[in-house]
Short mmCIF file of C-alpha atoms and ligand atoms in Angstrom, two decimals:
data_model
loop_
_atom_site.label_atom_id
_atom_site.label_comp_id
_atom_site.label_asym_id
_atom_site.label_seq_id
_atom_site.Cartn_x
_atom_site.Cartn_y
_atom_site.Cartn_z
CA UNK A 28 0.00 0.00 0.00
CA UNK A 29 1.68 3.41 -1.32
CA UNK A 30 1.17 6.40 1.47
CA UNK A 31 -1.60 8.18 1.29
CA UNK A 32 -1.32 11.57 1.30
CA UNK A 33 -3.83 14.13 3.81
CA UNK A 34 -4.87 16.44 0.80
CA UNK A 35 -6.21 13.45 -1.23
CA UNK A 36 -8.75 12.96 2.00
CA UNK A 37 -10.25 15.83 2.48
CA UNK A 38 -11.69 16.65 6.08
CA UNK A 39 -12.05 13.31 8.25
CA UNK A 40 -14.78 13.18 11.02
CA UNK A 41 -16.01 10.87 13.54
CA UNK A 42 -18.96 11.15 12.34
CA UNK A 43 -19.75 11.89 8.87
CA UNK A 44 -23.91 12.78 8.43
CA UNK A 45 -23.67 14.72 5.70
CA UNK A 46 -22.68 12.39 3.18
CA UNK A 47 -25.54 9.51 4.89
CA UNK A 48 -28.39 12.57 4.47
CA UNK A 49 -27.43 13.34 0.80
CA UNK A 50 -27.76 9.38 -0.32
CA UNK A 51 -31.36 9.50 1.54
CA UNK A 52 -32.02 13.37 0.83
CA UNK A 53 -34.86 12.25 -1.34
CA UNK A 54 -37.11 10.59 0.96
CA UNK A 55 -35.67 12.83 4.00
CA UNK A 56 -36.95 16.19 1.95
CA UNK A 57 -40.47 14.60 1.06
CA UNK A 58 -40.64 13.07 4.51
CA UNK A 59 -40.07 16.61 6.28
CA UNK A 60 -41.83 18.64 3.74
CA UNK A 61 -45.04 16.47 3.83
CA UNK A 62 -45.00 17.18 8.28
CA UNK A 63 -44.47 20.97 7.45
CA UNK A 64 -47.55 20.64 4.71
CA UNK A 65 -50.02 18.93 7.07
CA UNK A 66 -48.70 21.34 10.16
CA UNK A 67 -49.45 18.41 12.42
CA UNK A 68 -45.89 19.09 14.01
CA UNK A 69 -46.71 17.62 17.57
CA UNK A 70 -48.60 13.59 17.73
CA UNK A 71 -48.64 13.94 13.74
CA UNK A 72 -49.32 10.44 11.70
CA UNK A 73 -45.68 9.95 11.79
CA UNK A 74 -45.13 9.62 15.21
CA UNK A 75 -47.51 6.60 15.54
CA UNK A 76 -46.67 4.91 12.07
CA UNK A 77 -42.81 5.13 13.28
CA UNK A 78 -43.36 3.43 17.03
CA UNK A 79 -45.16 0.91 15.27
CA UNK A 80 -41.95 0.25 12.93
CA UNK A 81 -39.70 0.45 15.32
CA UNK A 82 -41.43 -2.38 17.82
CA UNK A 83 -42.09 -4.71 14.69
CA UNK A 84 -38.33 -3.92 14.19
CA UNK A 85 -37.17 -4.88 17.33
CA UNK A 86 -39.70 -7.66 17.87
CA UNK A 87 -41.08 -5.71 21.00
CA UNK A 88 -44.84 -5.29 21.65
CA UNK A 89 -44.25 -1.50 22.31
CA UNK A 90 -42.02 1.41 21.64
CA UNK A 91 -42.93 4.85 23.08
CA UNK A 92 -41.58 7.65 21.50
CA UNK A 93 -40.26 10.54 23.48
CA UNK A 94 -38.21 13.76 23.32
CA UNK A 95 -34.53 12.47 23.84
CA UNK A 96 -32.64 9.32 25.38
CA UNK A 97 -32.02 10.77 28.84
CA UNK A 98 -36.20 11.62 29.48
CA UNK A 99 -36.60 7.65 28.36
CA UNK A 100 -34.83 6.88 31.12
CA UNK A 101 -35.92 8.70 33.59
CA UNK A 102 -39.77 8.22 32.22
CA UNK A 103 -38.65 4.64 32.56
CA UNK A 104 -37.33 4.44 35.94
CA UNK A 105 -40.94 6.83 36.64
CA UNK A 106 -43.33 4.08 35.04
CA UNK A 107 -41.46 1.21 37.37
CA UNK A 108 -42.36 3.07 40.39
CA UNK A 109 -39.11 3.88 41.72
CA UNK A 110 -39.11 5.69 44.68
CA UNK A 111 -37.00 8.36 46.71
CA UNK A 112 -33.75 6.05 48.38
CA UNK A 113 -34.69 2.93 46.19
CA UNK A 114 -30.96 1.91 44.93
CA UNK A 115 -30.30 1.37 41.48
CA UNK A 116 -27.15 -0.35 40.10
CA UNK A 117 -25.44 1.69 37.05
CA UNK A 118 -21.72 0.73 35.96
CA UNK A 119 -19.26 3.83 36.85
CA UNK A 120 -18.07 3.91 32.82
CA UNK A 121 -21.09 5.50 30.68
CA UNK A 122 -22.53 8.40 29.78
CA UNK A 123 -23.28 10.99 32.61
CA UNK A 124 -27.09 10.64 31.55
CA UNK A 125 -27.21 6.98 32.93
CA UNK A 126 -26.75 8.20 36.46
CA UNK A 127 -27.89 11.27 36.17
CA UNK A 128 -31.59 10.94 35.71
CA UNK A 129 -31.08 8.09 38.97
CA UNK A 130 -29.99 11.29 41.04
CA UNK A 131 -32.55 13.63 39.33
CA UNK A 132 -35.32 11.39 40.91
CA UNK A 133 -33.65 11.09 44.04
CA UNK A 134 -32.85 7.80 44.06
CA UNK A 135 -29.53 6.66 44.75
CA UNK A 136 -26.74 5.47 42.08
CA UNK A 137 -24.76 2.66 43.05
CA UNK A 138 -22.11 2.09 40.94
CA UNK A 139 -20.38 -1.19 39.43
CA UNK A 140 -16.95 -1.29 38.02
CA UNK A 141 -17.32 -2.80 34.32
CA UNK A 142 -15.45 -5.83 32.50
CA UNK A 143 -12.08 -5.08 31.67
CA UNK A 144 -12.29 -6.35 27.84
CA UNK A 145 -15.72 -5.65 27.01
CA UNK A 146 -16.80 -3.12 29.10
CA UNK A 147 -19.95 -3.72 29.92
CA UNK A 148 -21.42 -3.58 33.78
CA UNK A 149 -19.04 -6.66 35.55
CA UNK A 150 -21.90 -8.84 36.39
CA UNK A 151 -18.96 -11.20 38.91
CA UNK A 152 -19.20 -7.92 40.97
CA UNK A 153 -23.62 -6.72 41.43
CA UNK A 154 -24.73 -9.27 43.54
CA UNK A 155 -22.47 -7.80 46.27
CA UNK A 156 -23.39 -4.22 45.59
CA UNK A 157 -27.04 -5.54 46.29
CA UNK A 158 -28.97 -4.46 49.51
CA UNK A 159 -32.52 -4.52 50.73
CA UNK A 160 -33.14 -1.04 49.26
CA UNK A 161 -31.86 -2.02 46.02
CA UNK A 162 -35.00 -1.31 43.36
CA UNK A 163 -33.04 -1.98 39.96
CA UNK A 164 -30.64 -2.57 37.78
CA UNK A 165 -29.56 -0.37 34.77
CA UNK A 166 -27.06 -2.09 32.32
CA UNK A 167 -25.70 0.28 29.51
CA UNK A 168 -24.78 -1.80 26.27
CA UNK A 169 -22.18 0.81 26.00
CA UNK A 170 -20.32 1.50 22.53
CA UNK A 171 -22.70 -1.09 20.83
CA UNK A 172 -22.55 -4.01 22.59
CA UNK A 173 -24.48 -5.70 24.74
CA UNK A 174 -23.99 -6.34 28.64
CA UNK A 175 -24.54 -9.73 29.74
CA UNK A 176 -28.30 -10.05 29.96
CA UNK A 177 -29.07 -13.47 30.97
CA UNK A 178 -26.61 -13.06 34.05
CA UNK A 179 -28.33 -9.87 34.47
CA UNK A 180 -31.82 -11.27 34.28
CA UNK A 181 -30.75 -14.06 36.71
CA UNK A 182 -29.63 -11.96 39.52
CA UNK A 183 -32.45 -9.44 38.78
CA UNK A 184 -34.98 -12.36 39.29
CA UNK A 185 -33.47 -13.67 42.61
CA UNK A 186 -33.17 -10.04 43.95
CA UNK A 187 -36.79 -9.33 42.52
CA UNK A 188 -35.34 -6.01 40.86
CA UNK A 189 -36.50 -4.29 37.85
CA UNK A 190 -33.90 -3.73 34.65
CA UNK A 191 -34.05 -0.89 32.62
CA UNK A 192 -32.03 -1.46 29.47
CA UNK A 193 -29.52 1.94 28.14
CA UNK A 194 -29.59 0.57 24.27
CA UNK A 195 -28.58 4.59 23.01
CA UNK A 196 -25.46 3.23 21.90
CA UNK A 197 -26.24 -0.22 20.80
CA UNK A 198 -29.90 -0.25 18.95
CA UNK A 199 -29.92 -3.03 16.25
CA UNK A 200 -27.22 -5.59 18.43
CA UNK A 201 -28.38 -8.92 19.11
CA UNK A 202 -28.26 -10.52 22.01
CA UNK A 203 -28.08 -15.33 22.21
CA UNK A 204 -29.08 -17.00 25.48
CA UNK A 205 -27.53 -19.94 26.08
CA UNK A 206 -31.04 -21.96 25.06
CA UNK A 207 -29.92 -20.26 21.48
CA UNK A 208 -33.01 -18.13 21.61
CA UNK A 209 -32.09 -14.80 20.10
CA UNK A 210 -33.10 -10.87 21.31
CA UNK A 211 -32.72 -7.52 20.28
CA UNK A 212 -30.82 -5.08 22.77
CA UNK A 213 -33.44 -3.31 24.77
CA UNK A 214 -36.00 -6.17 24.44
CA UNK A 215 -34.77 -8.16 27.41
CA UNK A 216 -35.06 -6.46 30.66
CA UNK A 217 -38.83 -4.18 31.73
CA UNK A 218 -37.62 -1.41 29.58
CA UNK A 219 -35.26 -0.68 26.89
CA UNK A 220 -34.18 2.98 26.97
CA UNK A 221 -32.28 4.17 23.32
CA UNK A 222 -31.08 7.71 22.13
CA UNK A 223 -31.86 9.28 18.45
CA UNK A 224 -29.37 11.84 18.79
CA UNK A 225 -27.71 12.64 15.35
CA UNK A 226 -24.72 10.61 15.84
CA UNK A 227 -26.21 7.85 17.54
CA UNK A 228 -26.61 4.45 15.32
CA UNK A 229 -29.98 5.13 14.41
CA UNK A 230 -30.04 9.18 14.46
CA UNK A 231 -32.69 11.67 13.52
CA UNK A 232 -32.20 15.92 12.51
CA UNK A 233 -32.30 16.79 16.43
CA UNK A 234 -33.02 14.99 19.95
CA UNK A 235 -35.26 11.99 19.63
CA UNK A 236 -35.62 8.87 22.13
CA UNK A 237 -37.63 5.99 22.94
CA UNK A 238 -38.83 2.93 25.00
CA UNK A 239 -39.40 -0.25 24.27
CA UNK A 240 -41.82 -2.15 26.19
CA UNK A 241 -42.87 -5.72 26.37
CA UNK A 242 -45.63 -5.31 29.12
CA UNK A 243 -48.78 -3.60 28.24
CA UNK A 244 -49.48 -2.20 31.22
CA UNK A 245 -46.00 -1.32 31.69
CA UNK A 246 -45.93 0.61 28.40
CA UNK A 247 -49.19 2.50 29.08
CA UNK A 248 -47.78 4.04 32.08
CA UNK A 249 -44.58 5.60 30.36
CA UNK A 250 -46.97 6.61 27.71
CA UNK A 251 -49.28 8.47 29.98
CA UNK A 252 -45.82 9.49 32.11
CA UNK A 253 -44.42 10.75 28.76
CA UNK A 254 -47.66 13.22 28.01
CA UNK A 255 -48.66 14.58 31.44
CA UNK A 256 -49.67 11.70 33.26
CA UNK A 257 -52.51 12.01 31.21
CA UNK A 258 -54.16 9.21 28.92
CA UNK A 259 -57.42 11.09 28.54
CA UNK A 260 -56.86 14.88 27.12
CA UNK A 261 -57.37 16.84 30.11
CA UNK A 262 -56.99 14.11 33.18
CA UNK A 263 -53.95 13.79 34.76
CA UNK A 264 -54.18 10.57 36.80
CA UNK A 265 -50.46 10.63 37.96
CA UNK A 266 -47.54 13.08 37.64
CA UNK A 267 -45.38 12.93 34.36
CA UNK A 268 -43.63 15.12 32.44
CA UNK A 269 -43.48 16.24 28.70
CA UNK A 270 -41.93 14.42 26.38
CA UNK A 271 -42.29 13.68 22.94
CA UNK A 272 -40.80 13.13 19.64
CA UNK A 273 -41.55 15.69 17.57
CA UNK A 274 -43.80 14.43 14.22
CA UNK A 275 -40.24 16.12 12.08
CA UNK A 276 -38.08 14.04 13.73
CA UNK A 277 -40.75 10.78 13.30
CA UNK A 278 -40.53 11.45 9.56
CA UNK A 279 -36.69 11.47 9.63
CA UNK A 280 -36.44 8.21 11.76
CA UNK A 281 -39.54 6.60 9.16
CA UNK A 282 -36.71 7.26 6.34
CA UNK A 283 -34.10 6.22 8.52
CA UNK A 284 -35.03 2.68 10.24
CA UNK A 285 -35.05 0.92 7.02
CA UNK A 286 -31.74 1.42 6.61
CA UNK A 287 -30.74 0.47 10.07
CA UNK A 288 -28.68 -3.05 9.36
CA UNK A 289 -26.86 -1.56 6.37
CA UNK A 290 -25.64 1.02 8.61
CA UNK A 291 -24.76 -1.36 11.18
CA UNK A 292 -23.12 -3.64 8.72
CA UNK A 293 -21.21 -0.72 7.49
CA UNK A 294 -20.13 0.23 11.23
CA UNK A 295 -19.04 -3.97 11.33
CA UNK A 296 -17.16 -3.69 8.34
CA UNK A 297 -15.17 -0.38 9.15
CA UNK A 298 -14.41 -2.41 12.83
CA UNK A 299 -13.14 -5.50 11.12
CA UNK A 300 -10.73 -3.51 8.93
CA UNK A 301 -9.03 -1.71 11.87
CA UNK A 302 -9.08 -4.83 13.76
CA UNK A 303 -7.02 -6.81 10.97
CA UNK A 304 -4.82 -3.49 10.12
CA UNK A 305 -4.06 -3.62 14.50
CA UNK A 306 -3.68 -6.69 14.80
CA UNK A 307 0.11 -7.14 15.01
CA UNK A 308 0.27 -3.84 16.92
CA UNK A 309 1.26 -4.26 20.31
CA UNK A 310 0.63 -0.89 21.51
CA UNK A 311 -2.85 -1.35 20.53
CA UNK A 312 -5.70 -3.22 21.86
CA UNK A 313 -8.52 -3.59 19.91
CA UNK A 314 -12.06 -3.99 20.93
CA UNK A 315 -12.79 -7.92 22.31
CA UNK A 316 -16.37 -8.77 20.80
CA UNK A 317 -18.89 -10.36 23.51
CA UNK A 318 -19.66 -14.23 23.11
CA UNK A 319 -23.13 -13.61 23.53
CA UNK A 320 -23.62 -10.41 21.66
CA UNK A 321 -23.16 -8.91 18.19
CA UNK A 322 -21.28 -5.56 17.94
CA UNK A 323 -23.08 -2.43 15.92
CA UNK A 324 -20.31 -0.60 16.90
CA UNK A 325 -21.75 3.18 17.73
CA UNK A 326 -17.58 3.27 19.35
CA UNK A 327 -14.69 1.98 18.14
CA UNK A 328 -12.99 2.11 21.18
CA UNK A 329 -9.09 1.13 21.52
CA UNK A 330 -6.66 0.70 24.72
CA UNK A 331 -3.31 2.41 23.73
CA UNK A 332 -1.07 0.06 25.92
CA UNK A 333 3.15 1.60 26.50
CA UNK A 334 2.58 4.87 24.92
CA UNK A 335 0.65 7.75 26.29
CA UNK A 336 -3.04 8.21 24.80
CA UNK A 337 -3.24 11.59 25.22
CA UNK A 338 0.25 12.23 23.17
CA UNK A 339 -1.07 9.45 20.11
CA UNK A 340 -4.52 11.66 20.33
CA UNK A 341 -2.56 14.52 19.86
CA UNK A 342 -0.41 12.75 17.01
CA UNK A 343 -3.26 11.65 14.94
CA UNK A 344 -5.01 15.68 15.53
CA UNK A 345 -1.90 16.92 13.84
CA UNK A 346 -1.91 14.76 10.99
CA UNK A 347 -5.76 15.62 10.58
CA UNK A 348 -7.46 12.51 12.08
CA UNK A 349 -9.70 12.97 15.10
CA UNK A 350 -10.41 10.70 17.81
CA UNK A 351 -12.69 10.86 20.94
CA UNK A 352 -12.15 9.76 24.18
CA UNK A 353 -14.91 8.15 26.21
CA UNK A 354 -15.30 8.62 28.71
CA UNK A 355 -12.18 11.00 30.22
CA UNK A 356 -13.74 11.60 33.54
CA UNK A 357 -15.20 8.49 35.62
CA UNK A 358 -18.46 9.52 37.15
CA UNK A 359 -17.41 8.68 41.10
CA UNK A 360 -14.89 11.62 40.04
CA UNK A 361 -17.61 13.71 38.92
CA UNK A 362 -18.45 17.05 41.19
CA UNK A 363 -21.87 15.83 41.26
CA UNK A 364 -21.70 11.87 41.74
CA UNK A 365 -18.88 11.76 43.94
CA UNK A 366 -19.15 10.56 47.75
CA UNK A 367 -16.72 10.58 50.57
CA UNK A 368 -15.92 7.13 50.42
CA UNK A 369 -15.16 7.73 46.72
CA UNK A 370 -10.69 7.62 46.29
CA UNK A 371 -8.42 6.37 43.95
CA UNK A 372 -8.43 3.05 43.54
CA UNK A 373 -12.58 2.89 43.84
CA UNK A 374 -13.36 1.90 40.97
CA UNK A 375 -9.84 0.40 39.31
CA UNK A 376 -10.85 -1.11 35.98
CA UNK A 377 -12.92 2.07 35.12
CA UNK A 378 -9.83 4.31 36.48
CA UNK A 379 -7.47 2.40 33.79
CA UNK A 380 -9.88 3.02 31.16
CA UNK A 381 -10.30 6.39 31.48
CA UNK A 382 -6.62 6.93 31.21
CA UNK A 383 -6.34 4.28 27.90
CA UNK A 384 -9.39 4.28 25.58
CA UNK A 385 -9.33 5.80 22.18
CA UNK A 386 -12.38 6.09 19.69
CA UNK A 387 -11.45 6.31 16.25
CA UNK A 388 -13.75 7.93 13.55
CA UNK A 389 -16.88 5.17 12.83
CA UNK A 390 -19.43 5.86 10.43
CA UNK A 391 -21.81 4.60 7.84
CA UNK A 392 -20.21 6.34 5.22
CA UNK A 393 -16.61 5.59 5.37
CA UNK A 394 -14.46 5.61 2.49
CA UNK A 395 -11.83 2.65 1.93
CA UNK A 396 -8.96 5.65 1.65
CA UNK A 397 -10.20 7.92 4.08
CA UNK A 398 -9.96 4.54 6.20
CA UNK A 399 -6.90 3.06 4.79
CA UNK A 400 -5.24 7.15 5.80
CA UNK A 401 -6.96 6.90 9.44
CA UNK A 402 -4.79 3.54 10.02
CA UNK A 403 -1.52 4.79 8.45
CA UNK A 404 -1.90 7.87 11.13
CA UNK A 405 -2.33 5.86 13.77
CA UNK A 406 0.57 3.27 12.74
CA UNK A 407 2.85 6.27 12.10
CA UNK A 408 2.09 7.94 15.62
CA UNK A 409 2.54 4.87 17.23
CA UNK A 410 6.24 4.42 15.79
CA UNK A 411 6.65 8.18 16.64
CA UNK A 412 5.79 7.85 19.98
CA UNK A 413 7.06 4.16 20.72
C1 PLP B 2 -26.57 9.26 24.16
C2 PLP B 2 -26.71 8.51 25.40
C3 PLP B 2 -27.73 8.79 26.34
C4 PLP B 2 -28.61 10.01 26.25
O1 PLP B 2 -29.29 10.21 25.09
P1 PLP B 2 -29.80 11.69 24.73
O2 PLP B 2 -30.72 11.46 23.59
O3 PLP B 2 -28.59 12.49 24.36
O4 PLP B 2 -30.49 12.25 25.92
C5 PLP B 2 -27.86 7.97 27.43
N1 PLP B 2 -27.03 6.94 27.65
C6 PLP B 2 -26.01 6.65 26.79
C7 PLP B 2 -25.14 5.48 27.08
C8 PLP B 2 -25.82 7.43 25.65
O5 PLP B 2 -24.81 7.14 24.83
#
């Protein structure tokens, strides 16, 4: 392979939307244009006709739209009936968001430390976080694979605790019990919480989000939750919020869906190729796929092992190639998540990552060069740095 030089590229992103819109811009224009003709812009057609799709999609007998990720699941940890104290397991390496909405209800976050290699929630290490206040369990399926449900659901049963699923990274991933029976991430626990922000695997023109519900009763409260604890225009029965998808977004997310598992399979294909071209690379780690799970990859997240992360990160910015790194802060170091018995050393595995992962650009829409530069930067900062 000849070098590839930066000016045949052009810019490189992690994320590259604008190229995805223009090979759907057809059905995305009529799609948008056809909310803004009909003015319906809040609970138009499109919101229903897309929850539909997306339950027969995920094999789930509801999804319930709402206005973004975080407000699914706090709507979802609402329609469960958590209450004030109730103690909720979340692993320390996610998204602030996970935790966040725990604390916003009052409840109290009690964080796991996650699997070294796949890092996912450490399942060897709930049952002893478990006490008689403990109310549920929320597993994040974090860069786009799944956590290890049927442990999950095992301990959840004997502890009688509900699990609330965070799929925003991972909707479309598959998840095989050992009986061979197959489910889609977010289908497994009570609820499956997932994101629609642009970037996310499935992403729509603004903040989007949604649950996805296997009980009907279950459903029907997030659903009321979601509008005013109302289900009847008018009567509020119990408190809720507001929260919906607006009808634009639904009509983005109609286009979008159908496409879902060609993005994904793009997103596989891109993570196979960096994979092979690390391989040999000892300074690099790449990511270890779950047994149980497939990988949509919403992260392609490395550990840079013997040379600082933080100087390759730099490296690869200079030579025009950016990378991410998530998460830099664990959240028992957060101002707002961190108690007194919190110190170094509290969380180790977490600690390590946040001092070794890199994400390298991941899209639907990557080219084979702007690839084949991306892993020539990264093999030429390593021997820089090395
Ligand atoms: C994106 C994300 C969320 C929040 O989704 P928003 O739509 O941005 O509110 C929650 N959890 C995880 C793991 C995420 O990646």
């Amino acid at each position: 392979m000849s070098r590839i030089s930066r000016e045949e590229i052009g810019k490189i992103q992690m994320v590259d939307l604008h190229t995805q819109y223009k090979n759907i811009k057809e059905d995305v224009d009529k799609g948008i244009q056809e909310v803004i003709d009909s003015c319906a812009f809040i609970n138009g057609p499109a919101v229903k006709s897309f929850a539909k799709e997306l339950a027969t999609y995920n094999n789930v007998n509801h999804a319930v739209p709402c206005a973004n990720g975080t407000d699914a699941l706090q709507v979802a940890m609402m329609a469960v009936g958590l209450k004030p104290g109730d103690e909720v397991l979340v692993p320390v390496h996610t998204y602030v968001a996970t935790a966040e909405v725990i604390a916003l209800l009052q409840l109290d976050p009690v964080f796991v430390d996650v699997d070294p290699e796949l890092f996912t929630i450490d399942v060897k290490q709930m049952e002893s976080k478990i006490t008689s206040k403990t109310k549920a369990i929320v597993p994040v399926h974090l860069y786009g694979q799944c956590a290890d449900m049927e442990a999950i659901m095992k301990i959840a049963n004997k502890h009688n605790l509900f699990v609330i699923e965070d799929t925003a990274q991972a909707i479309g991933a598959e998840y095989t019990f050992s009986d061979g029976s197959v489910k889609k991430a977010g289908t497994i626990g009570h609820i499956g919480c997932t994101s629609f922000f642009p970037s996310k695997n499935l992403g729509c023109y603004g903040d989007g989000g949604a649950m996805l519900i296997n009980d009907e009763k279950l459903a029907n409260t997030a659903r009321m939750i979601a509008s005013h604890g109302q289900s009847i225009k008018y009567h509020h029965d119990i408190v809720g919020c507001n929260s919906r998808l607006d009808t634009l977004q639904a009509a983005v997310l109609r286009v979008k869906l159908p496409h879902l598992d060609t993005y994904n399979k793009n997103r596989q294909k891109v993570a196979n190729k960096y994979n092979k071209a690390f391989a040999q690379v000892q300074e690099i780690e790449t990511p270890q796929n779950a047994e149980n799970s497939t990988h949509v990859y919403h992260q392609y997240t490395l550990k840079v092992n013997n040379v600082d992360r933080d100087q390759l990160k730099e490296k690869l910015q200079e030579k025009g190639v950016p990378s991410m790194i998530y998460y830099p802060v664990p959240l028992h170091f957060q101002k707002a998540y961190c108690k007194s018995e919190f110190n170094e050393g509290s969380f180790p595995v977490t600690e390590q990552l946040s001092k070794v992962v890199l994400s390298l650009p991941i899209h639907t829409e990557m080219q084979e060069n702007q690839q084949d530069y991306i892993i020539q930067s990264v093999l030429e900062s390593i021997n820089e740095l090395a």
